[in-house]
Amino acid sequence: TSDGNNETECLSSREKGETLNVCNRNSYTCDQCSKSFSRKGVLKKHKLVHVGHRFPCNKCAKSFSYKASLKSHQLAVHEGIKKYTCNYCLKTYSFKYELRTHILTHEGIRFP
């Protein structure tokens, strides 16, 4: 669009410290929560969150909005797969956010 909303959105994302590969002027915006996506297919998948469609785990009571999240959960929690390795001490983690938090301890940042 030519109304400048995409440009403003890109700028506000940069101000928050988020990394953007491309500020796409042809973004697709969810009409329910205003999240924007660079591809129509990703928006379509995102919209499942709003209709309550869930992907249940067959080994525990958890369910997920995305099939990929279910798969990640099953591999990490039920199969014990740890595919993220710390380059400092070689400890392994199931989830990327766990590794990121751990690496901060090597950099002198600790959480309560």
Coordinates of N, CA and C in Angstrom, one line a residue:
T1 N 0.8 -1.2 0.0 CA 0.0 0.0 0.0 C 0.9 1.2 0.0
S2 N 0.3 2.4 -0.3 CA 1.1 3.6 -0.4 C 0.8 4.5 0.8
D3 N 0.1 4.0 1.8 CA -0.3 4.8 2.9 C 0.8 4.9 4.0
G4 N 1.9 4.2 3.8 CA 3.1 4.4 4.7 C 3.0 3.5 5.9
N5 N 2.0 2.7 6.1 CA 1.9 1.8 7.2 C 3.0 0.8 7.3
N6 N 3.3 0.2 6.2 CA 4.4 -0.8 6.2 C 5.7 -0.2 6.6
E7 N 6.0 1.0 6.1 CA 7.2 1.7 6.4 C 7.3 2.0 7.9
T8 N 6.1 2.5 8.4 CA 6.1 2.8 9.9 C 6.3 1.5 10.7
E9 N 5.6 0.4 10.2 CA 5.8 -0.9 10.9 C 7.2 -1.3 10.9
C10 N 7.9 -1.2 9.8 CA 9.3 -1.6 9.8 C 10.2 -0.8 10.7
L11 N 9.9 0.5 10.8 CA 10.7 1.4 11.6 C 10.4 1.0 13.1
S12 N 9.1 0.8 13.5 CA 8.8 0.5 14.9 C 9.4 -0.8 15.3
S13 N 9.5 -1.8 14.3 CA 10.1 -3.1 14.6 C 11.6 -2.9 14.9
R14 N 12.3 -2.0 14.1 CA 13.7 -1.8 14.3 C 13.9 -1.1 15.6
E15 N 13.0 -0.2 16.0 CA 13.2 0.5 17.3 C 13.1 -0.5 18.5
K16 N 12.4 -1.5 18.3 CA 12.2 -2.5 19.4 C 13.4 -3.5 19.4
G17 N 14.3 -3.3 18.4 CA 15.5 -4.2 18.4 C 15.3 -5.5 17.6
E18 N 14.2 -5.6 16.9 CA 14.0 -6.8 16.2 C 14.8 -6.7 14.9
T19 N 15.2 -7.9 14.4 CA 16.0 -7.9 13.2 C 15.0 -8.2 12.0
L20 N 15.0 -7.4 11.0 CA 14.2 -7.7 9.9 C 15.1 -7.9 8.7
N21 N 14.8 -8.9 7.9 CA 15.6 -9.1 6.7 C 15.2 -8.2 5.6
V22 N 13.9 -8.0 5.5 CA 13.3 -7.1 4.4 C 12.1 -6.5 5.0
C23 N 11.9 -5.2 4.7 CA 10.7 -4.5 5.0 C 9.8 -4.6 3.7
N24 N 8.9 -5.6 3.7 CA 8.1 -5.9 2.5 C 6.9 -5.0 2.4
R25 N 6.8 -4.2 1.4 CA 5.7 -3.3 1.1 C 4.5 -4.1 0.8
N26 N 4.6 -5.3 0.4 CA 3.4 -6.1 0.0 C 3.1 -7.1 1.1
S27 N 3.0 -6.7 2.3 CA 2.8 -7.6 3.4 C 1.3 -7.9 3.5
Y28 N 1.1 -9.1 4.2 CA -0.2 -9.6 4.4 C -0.5 -9.4 5.9
T29 N -1.6 -8.7 6.2 CA -1.9 -8.4 7.6 C -3.1 -9.2 8.1
C30 N -3.0 -9.8 9.3 CA -4.1 -10.5 9.9 C -5.2 -9.5 10.3
D31 N -6.4 -9.7 9.9 CA -7.5 -8.8 10.2 C -8.0 -8.9 11.6
Q32 N -7.5 -9.9 12.4 CA -8.0 -10.1 13.7 C -7.0 -9.6 14.8
C33 N -5.7 -9.7 14.4 CA -4.7 -9.2 15.4 C -3.7 -8.2 14.9
S34 N -3.7 -7.9 13.6 CA -2.9 -6.9 13.0 C -1.4 -7.4 12.8
K35 N -1.1 -8.7 13.0 CA 0.2 -9.1 12.7 C 0.4 -9.2 11.2
S36 N 1.6 -8.8 10.8 CA 1.9 -8.8 9.3 C 2.8 -9.9 8.9
F37 N 2.7 -10.5 7.7 CA 3.5 -11.5 7.2 C 3.9 -11.2 5.8
S38 N 5.1 -11.7 5.4 CA 5.6 -11.4 4.1 C 5.0 -12.3 3.0
R39 N 4.4 -13.4 3.4 CA 3.8 -14.3 2.4 C 2.4 -14.6 2.8
K40 N 1.5 -14.8 1.8 CA 0.1 -15.1 2.0 C -0.1 -16.4 2.7
G41 N 0.7 -17.4 2.3 CA 0.6 -18.7 2.9 C 0.9 -18.7 4.4
V42 N 1.8 -17.9 4.8 CA 2.2 -17.8 6.3 C 1.0 -17.2 7.0
L43 N 0.4 -16.2 6.4 CA -0.8 -15.5 7.0 C -1.9 -16.6 7.2
K44 N -2.1 -17.4 6.1 CA -3.2 -18.4 6.1 C -3.0 -19.4 7.3
K45 N -1.7 -19.8 7.4 CA -1.4 -20.7 8.5 C -1.6 -20.0 9.9
H46 N -1.2 -18.8 10.0 CA -1.4 -18.0 11.2 C -2.8 -17.9 11.6
K47 N -3.7 -17.7 10.7 CA -5.1 -17.5 11.0 C -5.7 -18.7 11.7
L48 N -5.1 -19.9 11.7 CA -5.6 -21.1 12.4 C -5.6 -20.8 13.9
V49 N -4.7 -19.9 14.3 CA -4.6 -19.6 15.8 C -5.9 -19.0 16.2
H50 N -6.6 -18.2 15.4 CA -7.8 -17.5 15.8 C -9.1 -18.4 15.7
V51 N -9.0 -19.4 15.0 CA -10.2 -20.3 14.9 C -10.2 -21.4 15.9
G52 N -9.2 -21.5 16.7 CA -9.2 -22.5 17.8 C -8.7 -23.8 17.3
H53 N -8.2 -24.0 16.1 CA -7.7 -25.3 15.6 C -6.4 -25.6 16.4
R54 N -6.4 -26.8 17.0 CA -5.2 -27.1 17.8 C -4.7 -28.5 17.3
F55 N -3.4 -28.7 17.5 CA -2.7 -29.9 17.2 C -2.3 -30.6 18.5
P56 N -3.1 -31.6 19.0 CA -2.8 -32.2 20.3 C -1.7 -33.2 20.2
C57 N -0.9 -33.3 21.3 CA 0.1 -34.2 21.5 C -0.5 -35.6 21.9
N58 N -0.1 -36.7 21.3 CA -0.7 -37.9 21.6 C 0.0 -38.6 22.8
K59 N 1.0 -37.9 23.4 CA 1.7 -38.5 24.6 C 1.5 -37.7 25.8
C60 N 0.9 -36.5 25.8 CA 0.6 -35.7 27.0 C -0.6 -34.8 26.7
A61 N -1.0 -34.0 27.6 CA -2.2 -33.2 27.5 C -2.0 -31.9 26.7
K62 N -0.8 -31.6 26.3 CA -0.5 -30.3 25.6 C -1.1 -30.3 24.1
S63 N -1.4 -29.1 23.7 CA -1.8 -29.0 22.3 C -1.2 -27.7 21.8
F64 N -1.1 -27.5 20.5 CA -0.4 -26.4 19.9 C -1.1 -25.8 18.7
S65 N -0.9 -24.5 18.5 CA -1.5 -23.8 17.4 C -1.0 -24.2 16.1
Y66 N 0.3 -24.6 16.0 CA 1.0 -24.9 14.8 C 1.5 -26.4 14.8
K67 N 1.4 -27.1 13.7 CA 1.9 -28.4 13.6 C 3.4 -28.5 13.8
A68 N 4.1 -27.5 13.4 CA 5.6 -27.5 13.6 C 5.9 -27.4 15.1
S69 N 5.1 -26.6 15.8 CA 5.3 -26.5 17.3 C 5.1 -27.9 18.0
L70 N 4.1 -28.6 17.5 CA 3.8 -29.9 18.1 C 5.0 -30.8 17.8
K71 N 5.5 -30.8 16.6 CA 6.6 -31.7 16.2 C 7.8 -31.3 17.0
S72 N 8.1 -30.1 17.2 CA 9.2 -29.6 18.0 C 9.1 -30.1 19.4
H73 N 7.9 -30.0 20.0 CA 7.6 -30.5 21.3 C 7.8 -32.0 21.5
Q74 N 7.3 -32.7 20.5 CA 7.5 -34.2 20.6 C 8.9 -34.6 20.5
L75 N 9.7 -34.0 19.6 CA 11.1 -34.3 19.5 C 11.9 -34.0 20.8
A76 N 11.6 -32.8 21.3 CA 12.4 -32.3 22.5 C 11.9 -33.0 23.8
V77 N 10.6 -33.1 24.0 CA 10.1 -33.5 25.3 C 10.0 -35.1 25.3
H78 N 9.4 -35.7 24.3 CA 9.2 -37.1 24.4 C 10.3 -38.0 23.8
E79 N 11.1 -37.4 22.9 CA 12.1 -38.2 22.3 C 13.5 -37.8 22.8
G80 N 13.6 -36.7 23.6 CA 14.8 -36.2 24.2 C 15.8 -35.7 23.2
I81 N 15.4 -35.3 22.1 CA 16.4 -34.7 21.1 C 16.8 -33.4 21.5
K82 N 18.1 -33.2 21.5 CA 18.7 -31.9 21.9 C 19.6 -31.4 20.7
K83 N 19.1 -30.6 19.9 CA 19.9 -30.2 18.7 C 20.6 -28.9 18.8
Y84 N 20.5 -28.2 19.9 CA 21.2 -26.9 20.1 C 22.4 -27.1 21.0
T85 N 23.6 -26.8 20.6 CA 24.8 -27.1 21.4 C 25.5 -25.7 21.7
C86 N 25.9 -25.6 22.9 CA 26.7 -24.4 23.3 C 28.1 -24.5 22.8
N87 N 28.6 -23.5 22.1 CA 29.9 -23.5 21.6 C 31.0 -23.3 22.7
Y88 N 30.6 -22.8 23.8 CA 31.5 -22.6 24.9 C 31.8 -23.8 25.7
C89 N 30.7 -24.6 26.0 CA 30.9 -25.7 26.9 C 30.3 -27.0 26.4
L90 N 29.7 -27.0 25.2 CA 29.2 -28.2 24.6 C 27.9 -28.8 25.2
K91 N 27.3 -28.0 26.2 CA 26.0 -28.5 26.7 C 25.0 -28.4 25.6
T92 N 24.0 -29.3 25.7 CA 23.0 -29.4 24.6 C 21.6 -29.1 25.2
Y93 N 20.8 -28.5 24.3 CA 19.5 -28.1 24.7 C 18.5 -28.5 23.6
S94 N 17.2 -28.6 24.0 CA 16.2 -29.0 23.1 C 15.6 -27.8 22.3
F95 N 15.6 -26.7 23.0 CA 15.0 -25.5 22.4 C 16.1 -24.4 22.2
K96 N 15.9 -23.6 21.2 CA 16.9 -22.5 20.9 C 16.9 -21.5 22.0
Y97 N 15.7 -21.1 22.6 CA 15.6 -20.1 23.6 C 16.4 -20.6 24.9
E98 N 16.4 -21.9 25.1 CA 17.2 -22.4 26.3 C 18.7 -22.2 26.0
L99 N 19.2 -22.4 24.8 CA 20.6 -22.2 24.5 C 20.9 -20.7 24.6
R100 N 20.0 -19.9 24.1 CA 20.3 -18.4 24.1 C 20.4 -17.9 25.6
T101 N 19.5 -18.4 26.4 CA 19.6 -18.0 27.8 C 20.9 -18.6 28.5
H102 N 21.2 -19.8 28.2 CA 22.4 -20.4 28.7 C 23.7 -19.6 28.3
I103 N 23.8 -19.2 27.0 CA 25.0 -18.5 26.5 C 25.2 -17.2 27.3
L104 N 24.1 -16.6 27.7 CA 24.2 -15.4 28.5 C 25.0 -15.6 29.8
T105 N 25.0 -16.8 30.3 CA 25.8 -17.0 31.6 C 27.3 -17.0 31.3
H106 N 27.6 -17.4 30.1 CA 29.0 -17.4 29.7 C 29.5 -16.0 29.4
E107 N 28.5 -15.1 29.1 CA 28.8 -13.7 28.9 C 28.7 -12.8 30.1
G108 N 28.5 -13.5 31.3 CA 28.4 -12.8 32.5 C 27.1 -12.2 32.9
I109 N 26.1 -12.6 32.2 CA 24.7 -12.1 32.5 C 23.9 -13.3 33.1
R110 N 23.4 -13.0 34.3 CA 22.7 -14.1 35.1 C 21.3 -13.6 35.3
F111 N 20.4 -14.5 35.4 CA 19.0 -14.3 35.7 C 18.7 -14.8 37.1
P112 N 17.7 -14.1 37.8 CA 17.4 -14.5 39.1 C 16.7 -15.8 39.1

